[in-house]
Amino acid sequence: MVKPGDIISYNEMCMEEGYSLQRGMNYQVNGGVSVILMSLRKNAPYADRIEDDGKILIYEGHDVPRNLAWNPKFVDQRRTTPAGKLTQNGKFEAAAIKFKNGIQSAELIKVYEKIKDGIWAYNGVFELQDA
């Protein structure tokens, strides 16, 4: 079992979660915990950040797919797919809204940070409180 601060390989991270993590946002993987993959590296594609001495995580979420916008950074990913199912952004947002409205406790999210290709740091568990 990994502990906050552990440095692990991509394969070890996937084994830990019992799931092949292929995207940045993974809502309730295998019906259980939610997982976010982030990068704070220079030239990272998203403006993720950690504030308040590691107590607050700001995560940008998924962009709209590249084939749907000339510049995905200027278009927010929709909450739902054309078929009406929630996107990953939509699932996390719905959980945050339920928490803010007192309907459910905060979603617990395991966070891994990309250090370099194939190498990750486990940053621990955060509570999803807003979106």
Coordinates of C-alpha atoms in Angstrom, one line a residue:
M1 CA 0.0 0.0 0.0
V2 CA 1.4 3.4 -1.0
K3 CA 1.8 6.2 1.4
P4 CA 1.7 10.0 0.7
G5 CA 5.2 11.0 -0.6
D6 CA 6.0 7.6 -2.1
I7 CA 7.5 7.6 -5.6
I8 CA 6.3 4.8 -7.8
S9 CA 6.3 3.7 -11.4
Y10 CA 3.2 4.0 -13.6
N11 CA 2.8 0.2 -13.4
E12 CA 2.9 0.2 -9.6
M13 CA 0.3 3.0 -9.6
C14 CA -2.0 1.0 -11.8
M15 CA -1.5 -2.1 -9.7
E16 CA -2.3 -0.1 -6.5
E17 CA -5.6 1.1 -8.0
G18 CA -6.4 -2.2 -9.8
Y19 CA -7.1 -0.2 -12.9
S20 CA -5.2 1.0 -16.0
L21 CA -5.2 4.7 -15.5
Q22 CA -5.4 6.3 -19.0
R23 CA -6.9 9.7 -18.2
G24 CA -6.4 12.5 -15.7
M25 CA -9.8 12.2 -14.0
N26 CA -11.1 8.8 -12.9
Y27 CA -14.4 8.9 -11.1
Q28 CA -15.0 6.0 -8.7
V29 CA -12.6 3.6 -10.3
N30 CA -14.0 0.0 -10.3
G31 CA -17.0 1.4 -8.3
G32 CA -14.7 2.6 -5.5
V33 CA -12.3 5.4 -5.0
S34 CA -11.8 8.3 -7.4
V35 CA -8.4 9.1 -8.8
I36 CA -6.8 12.2 -10.3
L37 CA -3.5 12.3 -12.1
M38 CA -1.9 15.7 -12.2
S39 CA 1.3 17.4 -13.3
L40 CA 2.9 20.5 -11.9
R41 CA 5.8 20.2 -14.3
K42 CA 6.9 23.1 -16.5
N43 CA 5.0 23.0 -19.8
A44 CA 2.3 20.7 -18.3
P45 CA -0.9 20.8 -20.5
Y46 CA -3.1 21.8 -17.5
A47 CA -2.8 24.6 -15.0
D48 CA -3.1 22.4 -11.9
R49 CA -1.7 23.7 -8.6
I50 CA -1.5 23.0 -4.9
E51 CA -2.1 25.8 -2.4
D52 CA -2.2 26.4 1.4
D53 CA 0.8 24.2 2.1
G54 CA -0.6 21.2 0.3
K55 CA -4.1 21.4 1.8
I56 CA -5.9 22.7 -1.3
L57 CA -5.6 21.2 -4.8
I58 CA -6.8 23.1 -7.8
Y59 CA -7.4 20.8 -10.7
E60 CA -8.3 22.1 -14.1
G61 CA -10.3 19.0 -15.4
H62 CA -10.5 17.7 -18.9
D63 CA -10.6 19.8 -22.0
V64 CA -13.0 19.3 -24.8
P65 CA -11.6 16.7 -27.2
R66 CA -9.2 18.2 -29.8
N67 CA -11.5 17.1 -32.7
L68 CA -14.3 19.3 -31.3
A69 CA -12.5 22.7 -31.0
W70 CA -9.8 24.6 -32.8
N71 CA -8.2 25.3 -29.4
P72 CA -9.5 23.0 -26.6
K73 CA -8.1 25.4 -23.9
F74 CA -10.8 27.9 -24.9
V75 CA -13.7 25.5 -24.6
D76 CA -14.9 23.7 -21.4
Q77 CA -15.7 20.1 -21.7
R78 CA -19.4 19.6 -21.5
R79 CA -21.0 18.0 -18.4
T80 CA -22.7 15.4 -20.6
T81 CA -21.9 13.4 -23.7
P82 CA -24.2 13.8 -26.7
A83 CA -25.9 10.6 -25.5
G84 CA -26.7 12.4 -22.2
K85 CA -24.2 10.5 -19.9
L86 CA -22.0 12.5 -17.5
T87 CA -18.4 13.2 -18.6
Q88 CA -15.7 12.8 -16.1
N89 CA -15.9 16.6 -15.4
G90 CA -19.7 16.2 -15.0
K91 CA -19.3 13.3 -12.5
F92 CA -16.9 15.2 -10.3
E93 CA -19.0 18.4 -10.6
A94 CA -22.2 16.5 -9.6
A95 CA -20.4 15.0 -6.5
A96 CA -19.2 18.5 -5.5
I97 CA -22.7 19.9 -5.9
K98 CA -24.2 17.1 -3.8
F99 CA -21.6 17.8 -1.1
K100 CA -22.2 21.6 -1.1
N101 CA -26.0 21.0 -0.8
G102 CA -25.5 18.6 2.1
I103 CA -26.7 15.6 0.2
Q104 CA -23.6 13.5 0.6
S105 CA -20.2 13.7 2.2
A106 CA -17.2 14.9 0.2
E107 CA -15.9 12.5 -2.4
L108 CA -12.5 11.2 -1.5
I109 CA -10.0 11.5 -4.3
K110 CA -6.6 9.8 -4.4
V111 CA -4.1 12.1 -6.2
Y112 CA -1.0 11.1 -8.1
E113 CA 1.5 13.7 -9.5
K114 CA 3.6 13.0 -12.6
I115 CA 7.2 13.6 -11.8
K116 CA 8.6 12.5 -15.2
D117 CA 7.5 10.0 -17.8
G118 CA 6.6 6.8 -16.0
I119 CA 7.4 8.1 -12.5
W120 CA 4.7 9.3 -10.1
A121 CA 4.4 10.6 -6.6
Y122 CA 1.4 9.7 -4.4
N123 CA 0.1 13.0 -2.9
G124 CA -2.5 11.4 -0.6
V125 CA -6.3 11.7 -0.4
F126 CA -8.2 15.0 -0.9
E127 CA -11.9 15.8 -0.3
L128 CA -13.8 17.1 -3.3
Q129 CA -15.6 20.2 -1.9
D130 CA -16.1 22.4 -4.9
A131 CA -16.2 22.5 -8.7

